[in-house]
Amino acid sequence: MTIPLNCSSGCNPPCEVAWYKDGQLESRGNPVIKITRDRRMSGVYQCEASGVEGKVKSAQVHLTIQYPPGDVTITPGDDTFYTKVRGKPLHDITCEADCLPECSYRWYREGYPYRHTKGNSLFTTRSYNYRSSSIFRCHASNVIEPFTKYSRRITVKVKDGPDNVTIIPSLPAIENRSFTLTCSASCYHGCRSYSWYHDGRLMIQRTKVLEFHRLSKEDSGRYQCQVTDYFGTKSGYYTMTAQYDPKYVRIQYRSSLKHLIEGQDRLTITCDADCRPRCTYLFYQNEKLLDKMYINELVHRNMSGRYTCAARNSLMNAYRNSSNSQNIKIKYKPVITSPKNQTTITAPDLLDLTFSVDGSPSSNVTIFHETKTLTFLPHVTGQFSFNVSIESCLDQGEYRVEAVNDVGFGSFNFMPNIKCSPIVVRHSNVAHKEFRVGDLLHLTVIFMANPTAEVLWSFVPWNQNTSLKVQAQQIQTHKESTKLVLILSDTHKFGKYILELKNELGKINKEFNIQGP
């Protein structure tokens, strides 16, 4: 259908007609023009009549062509929009369409038949109250063609803060050097603020980059970067461990049974240091490097001494010595040794008893001759000498050194070869004894001598001065004893019986006076 416009004029001869649209010549000659119903034909129309008397223009006619919605567009042009939980996007979403008369707009959520909201703005009157994403489209209509035009679909998603919040370190983290932690985040409308926490404590820094001009071991810990944007706040985490050279190097020990007795207890020696990365250790005993990285052994006496240690990690070229030392004394029962295995001594003289006591703790030493205690020596360790006066054969026999400490007992026996002149040890006592004819005389003498003594018995009758030899069958002699046995058959048997003992070192006589009543 068209819209006719008629230009009438009274002219003689007839006038020439011209048509103008929006001030621009449209056509000439035809007093009637037909306007197509096209939105482009809307405008201000006027006709002009020209004759011999001049030109005259008609009044203006305002013509508006109404039309249904064209393309329905959504602004901005992204396919996905983000909003807060129970909130609105930073920038609203609007719907527009070219239509005359002006369109009305309705928004629909996909999957739901009823209208979500109306108006050309999606969030002007209504917030987004859904936790999941939704798809919307806009419907535009006017009286020309209602309910026919829809926009493209858009997706609205919920955001609760920045995405991909991470902390990026500037490795390596070494004490006394500079170090940074950079907080990285994807913020849809830009990141608004940064907050830093160290082990849960808020720090004063509010920048994207956390700087350490001189890192210390105390800076180690768990760091949290909290980033805020239009939609909310999210955090990233990083555990930073500062590397540092060894500190507080100390040596310690412990034992299983707490007494450090050789062959029974077990000793563990450790070196500890505060260091990162992990340290390696060296052990020293009496300033001598041990070929051991760890000590855990059944104790033995060679483990006694002063122990120290040293520590090093990859941040150091040299080892750092321990600030302390441990003096360890292994306990063990005494062992006595002596260089004098065989000694010959001629009385009278001094017998040198030289011995060495190896025991821990020190020992109490007792020196014996047979069962007799010669001396007591407290707290003996190492070499010791003791002189024994050898006077006669009575000093022959076993000499014994005994040592006792908290752990046990040790002894050393020594049998010197003592050369001595004869000595009578015991004999029959006939003093003040009266004998009668017919009595049995029994004289016994115990003696000592080295070398062995020669034994000689003789007899001097009581009424003579001449010494007579005693018959051999009346004598019984052994190495260190002799016996004289006879019957006093008459008075001629009474008198003085003499025993002579002699060796190369000397001689001795013993007289027995046998008297009658």
mmCIF file of C-alpha atoms in Angstrom, residues 204-426:
data_model
loop_
_atom_site.group_PDB
_atom_site.id
_atom_site.type_symbol
_atom_site.label_atom_id
_atom_site.label_comp_id
_atom_site.label_asym_id
_atom_site.label_seq_id
_atom_site.Cartn_x
_atom_site.Cartn_y
_atom_site.Cartn_z
ATOM 1 C CA ILE A 204 51.338 -3.931 56.526
ATOM 2 C CA GLN A 205 52.182 -4.439 52.839
ATOM 3 C CA ARG A 206 49.289 -3.773 50.432
ATOM 4 C CA THR A 207 51.051 -4.202 47.110
ATOM 5 C CA LYS A 208 50.985 -6.875 44.446
ATOM 6 C CA VAL A 209 54.656 -7.670 45.064
ATOM 7 C CA LEU A 210 55.904 -8.469 48.564
ATOM 8 C CA GLU A 211 59.591 -7.548 48.787
ATOM 9 C CA PHE A 212 62.242 -8.832 51.191
ATOM 10 C CA HIS A 213 65.361 -6.711 50.924
ATOM 11 C CA ARG A 214 67.345 -8.933 53.302
ATOM 12 C CA LEU A 215 65.681 -12.311 53.834
ATOM 13 C CA SER A 216 66.017 -13.997 57.237
ATOM 14 C CA LYS A 217 65.175 -17.479 58.463
ATOM 15 C CA GLU A 218 62.416 -15.951 60.599
ATOM 16 C CA ASP A 219 60.659 -14.938 57.374
ATOM 17 C CA SER A 220 59.970 -18.600 56.635
ATOM 18 C CA GLY A 221 56.353 -19.647 56.919
ATOM 19 C CA ARG A 222 53.003 -19.818 55.177
ATOM 20 C CA TYR A 223 52.077 -16.743 53.160
ATOM 21 C CA GLN A 224 48.576 -15.802 52.039
ATOM 22 C CA CYS A 225 47.815 -13.229 49.339
ATOM 23 C CA GLN A 226 44.218 -11.973 49.497
ATOM 24 C CA VAL A 227 42.995 -10.309 46.300
ATOM 25 C CA THR A 228 39.763 -8.330 46.036
ATOM 26 C CA ASP A 229 37.896 -7.370 42.850
ATOM 27 C CA TYR A 230 34.348 -6.205 42.111
ATOM 28 C CA PHE A 231 32.945 -9.696 42.677
ATOM 29 C CA GLY A 232 34.629 -10.646 45.927
ATOM 30 C CA THR A 233 37.839 -11.820 47.574
ATOM 31 C CA LYS A 234 39.976 -14.896 47.020
ATOM 32 C CA SER A 235 43.368 -16.023 48.323
ATOM 33 C CA GLY A 236 46.454 -17.834 47.139
ATOM 34 C CA TYR A 237 48.965 -19.581 49.415
ATOM 35 C CA TYR A 238 52.671 -20.323 49.382
ATOM 36 C CA THR A 239 54.945 -21.855 51.997
ATOM 37 C CA MET A 240 58.326 -20.184 51.869
ATOM 38 C CA THR A 241 61.315 -21.816 53.496
ATOM 39 C CA ALA A 242 64.372 -19.620 53.640
ATOM 40 C CA GLN A 243 67.683 -21.393 53.146
ATOM 41 C CA TYR A 244 70.447 -20.532 55.601
ATOM 42 C CA ASP A 245 73.852 -21.752 56.685
ATOM 43 C CA PRO A 246 74.271 -23.834 59.888
ATOM 44 C CA LYS A 247 73.416 -22.219 63.214
ATOM 45 C CA TYR A 248 73.549 -23.546 66.785
ATOM 46 C CA VAL A 249 75.854 -26.491 66.010
ATOM 47 C CA ARG A 250 75.895 -28.751 69.081
ATOM 48 C CA ILE A 251 77.096 -32.246 69.866
ATOM 49 C CA GLN A 252 75.123 -34.523 72.182
ATOM 50 C CA TYR A 253 75.245 -38.104 73.354
ATOM 51 C CA ARG A 254 72.998 -40.613 75.046
ATOM 52 C CA SER A 255 73.436 -44.179 76.241
ATOM 53 C CA SER A 256 70.956 -47.006 76.484
ATOM 54 C CA LEU A 257 71.728 -48.032 80.088
ATOM 55 C CA LYS A 258 73.077 -44.694 81.347
ATOM 56 C CA HIS A 259 76.271 -46.185 82.856
ATOM 57 C CA LEU A 260 78.711 -46.412 79.880
ATOM 58 C CA ILE A 261 80.154 -49.756 80.950
ATOM 59 C CA GLU A 262 82.308 -51.447 78.342
ATOM 60 C CA GLY A 263 80.603 -54.274 76.495
ATOM 61 C CA GLN A 264 77.218 -53.573 78.098
ATOM 62 C CA ASP A 265 75.992 -50.085 77.261
ATOM 63 C CA ARG A 266 75.363 -48.635 73.809
ATOM 64 C CA LEU A 267 76.502 -45.108 72.981
ATOM 65 C CA THR A 268 74.885 -42.780 70.441
ATOM 66 C CA ILE A 269 76.612 -39.500 69.554
ATOM 67 C CA THR A 270 74.769 -36.983 67.390
ATOM 68 C CA CYS A 271 75.576 -33.611 65.906
ATOM 69 C CA ASP A 272 72.655 -31.217 65.547
ATOM 70 C CA ALA A 273 72.433 -27.913 63.735
ATOM 71 C CA ASP A 274 69.715 -25.579 62.587
ATOM 72 C CA CYS A 275 70.314 -25.441 58.843
ATOM 73 C CA ARG A 276 68.488 -25.546 55.535
ATOM 74 C CA PRO A 277 69.134 -27.258 53.254
ATOM 75 C CA ARG A 278 70.089 -30.244 55.371
ATOM 76 C CA CYS A 279 73.596 -30.364 56.821
ATOM 77 C CA THR A 280 76.293 -32.992 56.595
ATOM 78 C CA TYR A 281 78.386 -33.597 59.724
ATOM 79 C CA LEU A 282 81.927 -34.476 60.789
ATOM 80 C CA PHE A 283 82.915 -35.980 64.151
ATOM 81 C CA TYR A 284 86.195 -35.494 66.018
ATOM 82 C CA GLN A 285 87.645 -37.452 68.934
ATOM 83 C CA ASN A 286 90.457 -35.682 70.727
ATOM 84 C CA GLU A 287 90.791 -33.328 67.721
ATOM 85 C CA LYS A 288 91.185 -36.279 65.338
ATOM 86 C CA LEU A 289 88.715 -36.625 62.476
ATOM 87 C CA LEU A 290 86.678 -39.818 62.659
ATOM 88 C CA ASP A 291 85.703 -41.681 59.533
ATOM 89 C CA LYS A 292 82.084 -41.804 60.674
ATOM 90 C CA MET A 293 78.983 -39.839 59.783
ATOM 91 C CA TYR A 294 77.053 -41.242 62.731
ATOM 92 C CA ILE A 295 78.062 -42.977 65.974
ATOM 93 C CA ASN A 296 75.890 -45.698 67.472
ATOM 94 C CA GLU A 297 78.041 -48.471 68.915
ATOM 95 C CA LEU A 298 78.479 -50.896 71.788
ATOM 96 C CA VAL A 299 80.857 -49.017 74.056
ATOM 97 C CA HIS A 300 84.525 -49.923 74.363
ATOM 98 C CA ARG A 301 87.360 -48.222 76.180
ATOM 99 C CA ASN A 302 88.821 -46.646 73.045
ATOM 100 C CA MET A 303 85.701 -44.499 72.809
ATOM 101 C CA SER A 304 86.722 -42.398 75.802
ATOM 102 C CA GLY A 305 87.754 -38.865 74.951
ATOM 103 C CA ARG A 306 86.659 -35.350 74.064
ATOM 104 C CA TYR A 307 84.212 -35.215 71.182
ATOM 105 C CA THR A 308 83.341 -32.282 68.932
ATOM 106 C CA CYS A 309 81.569 -32.027 65.611
ATOM 107 C CA ALA A 310 81.167 -29.695 62.640
ATOM 108 C CA ALA A 311 78.323 -29.007 60.211
ATOM 109 C CA ARG A 312 78.059 -27.722 56.654
ATOM 110 C CA ASN A 313 75.407 -27.400 53.953
ATOM 111 C CA SER A 314 75.457 -26.345 50.303
ATOM 112 C CA LEU A 315 75.501 -22.642 51.243
ATOM 113 C CA MET A 316 78.943 -22.929 52.869
ATOM 114 C CA ASN A 317 82.397 -23.869 51.677
ATOM 115 C CA ALA A 318 83.800 -24.665 55.134
ATOM 116 C CA TYR A 319 82.449 -26.588 58.104
ATOM 117 C CA ARG A 320 81.232 -24.761 61.206
ATOM 118 C CA ASN A 321 82.464 -26.213 64.510
ATOM 119 C CA SER A 322 80.149 -27.099 67.355
ATOM 120 C CA SER A 323 79.827 -24.586 70.151
ATOM 121 C CA ASN A 324 80.272 -27.288 72.789
ATOM 122 C CA SER A 325 82.121 -30.540 73.385
ATOM 123 C CA GLN A 326 81.330 -33.782 75.172
ATOM 124 C CA ASN A 327 83.849 -35.507 77.445
ATOM 125 C CA ILE A 328 82.953 -39.176 77.450
ATOM 126 C CA LYS A 329 84.525 -41.635 79.880
ATOM 127 C CA ILE A 330 83.860 -45.294 79.241
ATOM 128 C CA LYS A 331 83.864 -47.428 82.389
ATOM 129 C CA TYR A 332 85.661 -50.769 82.385
ATOM 130 C CA LYS A 333 87.050 -53.092 85.004
ATOM 131 C CA PRO A 334 90.754 -52.816 85.813
ATOM 132 C CA VAL A 335 93.425 -54.833 84.031
ATOM 133 C CA ILE A 336 96.834 -55.080 85.718
ATOM 134 C CA THR A 337 100.012 -55.674 83.719
ATOM 135 C CA SER A 338 103.644 -55.788 84.817
ATOM 136 C CA PRO A 339 106.975 -56.045 83.032
ATOM 137 C CA LYS A 340 108.286 -58.244 85.871
ATOM 138 C CA ASN A 341 107.284 -61.752 84.919
ATOM 139 C CA GLN A 342 110.329 -63.415 86.476
ATOM 140 C CA THR A 343 112.637 -61.820 89.044
ATOM 141 C CA THR A 344 115.496 -63.272 91.084
ATOM 142 C CA ILE A 345 116.517 -61.398 94.207
ATOM 143 C CA THR A 346 119.007 -62.219 96.960
ATOM 144 C CA ALA A 347 117.972 -61.321 100.474
ATOM 145 C CA PRO A 348 118.378 -58.887 102.011
ATOM 146 C CA ASP A 349 117.262 -56.505 99.238
ATOM 147 C CA LEU A 350 114.300 -54.504 97.920
ATOM 148 C CA LEU A 351 111.756 -56.116 95.618
ATOM 149 C CA ASP A 352 110.483 -53.595 93.045
ATOM 150 C CA LEU A 353 106.836 -54.286 92.254
ATOM 151 C CA THR A 354 106.172 -52.208 89.131
ATOM 152 C CA PHE A 355 102.731 -52.554 87.571
ATOM 153 C CA SER A 356 100.242 -50.651 85.477
ATOM 154 C CA VAL A 357 96.504 -50.389 86.156
ATOM 155 C CA ASP A 358 94.201 -49.730 83.190
ATOM 156 C CA GLY A 359 90.651 -49.160 84.409
ATOM 157 C CA SER A 360 87.957 -46.523 84.468
ATOM 158 C CA PRO A 361 87.167 -45.041 86.874
ATOM 159 C CA SER A 362 90.424 -45.194 88.851
ATOM 160 C CA SER A 363 90.940 -48.244 91.067
ATOM 161 C CA ASN A 364 91.664 -48.923 94.702
ATOM 162 C CA VAL A 365 94.728 -51.180 94.786
ATOM 163 C CA THR A 366 95.727 -53.605 97.550
ATOM 164 C CA ILE A 367 99.100 -55.417 97.553
ATOM 165 C CA PHE A 368 99.323 -58.783 99.354
ATOM 166 C CA HIS A 369 102.102 -61.158 100.305
ATOM 167 C CA GLU A 370 100.314 -64.447 100.498
ATOM 168 C CA THR A 371 97.391 -63.484 102.774
ATOM 169 C CA LYS A 372 99.084 -60.542 104.447
ATOM 170 C CA THR A 373 98.134 -57.019 103.327
ATOM 171 C CA LEU A 374 101.229 -55.002 102.583
ATOM 172 C CA THR A 375 99.611 -51.708 101.527
ATOM 173 C CA PHE A 376 96.437 -50.060 100.256
ATOM 174 C CA LEU A 377 96.609 -47.487 97.447
ATOM 175 C CA PRO A 378 93.483 -45.422 96.584
ATOM 176 C CA HIS A 379 92.604 -44.011 93.134
ATOM 177 C CA VAL A 380 95.360 -45.628 91.143
ATOM 178 C CA THR A 381 95.516 -45.427 87.379
ATOM 179 C CA GLY A 382 98.474 -45.896 85.106
ATOM 180 C CA GLN A 383 101.916 -47.141 86.168
ATOM 181 C CA PHE A 384 102.901 -47.491 89.817
ATOM 182 C CA SER A 385 105.910 -48.868 91.733
ATOM 183 C CA PHE A 386 106.025 -50.296 95.240
ATOM 184 C CA ASN A 387 109.141 -51.546 97.035
ATOM 185 C CA VAL A 388 108.962 -54.568 99.338
ATOM 186 C CA SER A 389 111.801 -55.163 101.786
ATOM 187 C CA ILE A 390 113.052 -58.743 101.349
ATOM 188 C CA GLU A 391 114.814 -59.718 104.567
ATOM 189 C CA SER A 392 114.938 -63.506 104.530
ATOM 190 C CA CYS A 393 113.434 -66.667 103.150
ATOM 191 C CA LEU A 394 110.282 -65.788 105.082
ATOM 192 C CA ASP A 395 109.576 -63.252 102.339
ATOM 193 C CA GLN A 396 109.288 -65.992 99.747
ATOM 194 C CA GLY A 397 105.913 -66.781 98.249
ATOM 195 C CA GLU A 398 103.254 -65.187 96.057
ATOM 196 C CA TYR A 399 102.829 -61.448 95.790
ATOM 197 C CA ARG A 400 99.424 -60.319 94.506
ATOM 198 C CA VAL A 401 98.170 -56.956 93.310
ATOM 199 C CA GLU A 402 94.406 -56.530 93.351
ATOM 200 C CA ALA A 403 92.539 -53.581 91.780
ATOM 201 C CA VAL A 404 88.842 -52.799 92.275
ATOM 202 C CA ASN A 405 86.651 -50.051 90.764
ATOM 203 C CA ASP A 406 82.922 -49.489 90.231
ATOM 204 C CA VAL A 407 82.842 -51.909 87.307
ATOM 205 C CA GLY A 408 84.797 -54.919 88.512
ATOM 206 C CA PHE A 409 87.942 -56.568 89.765
ATOM 207 C CA GLY A 410 91.388 -57.356 88.347
ATOM 208 C CA SER A 411 94.506 -58.997 89.790
ATOM 209 C CA PHE A 412 98.102 -59.802 89.009
ATOM 210 C CA ASN A 413 100.148 -62.541 90.713
ATOM 211 C CA PHE A 414 103.940 -62.429 91.000
ATOM 212 C CA MET A 415 106.219 -65.119 92.366
ATOM 213 C CA PRO A 416 109.798 -63.802 92.720
ATOM 214 C CA ASN A 417 112.723 -66.201 93.022
ATOM 215 C CA ILE A 418 114.211 -65.160 96.373
ATOM 216 C CA LYS A 419 117.664 -66.523 97.182
ATOM 217 C CA CYS A 420 118.334 -66.626 100.917
ATOM 218 C CA SER A 421 120.495 -68.210 103.565
ATOM 219 C CA PRO A 422 118.890 -70.948 105.701
ATOM 220 C CA ILE A 423 116.417 -69.933 108.366
ATOM 221 C CA VAL A 424 114.600 -72.070 110.915
ATOM 222 C CA VAL A 425 110.863 -71.595 110.686
ATOM 223 C CA ARG A 426 109.687 -74.016 113.391
#
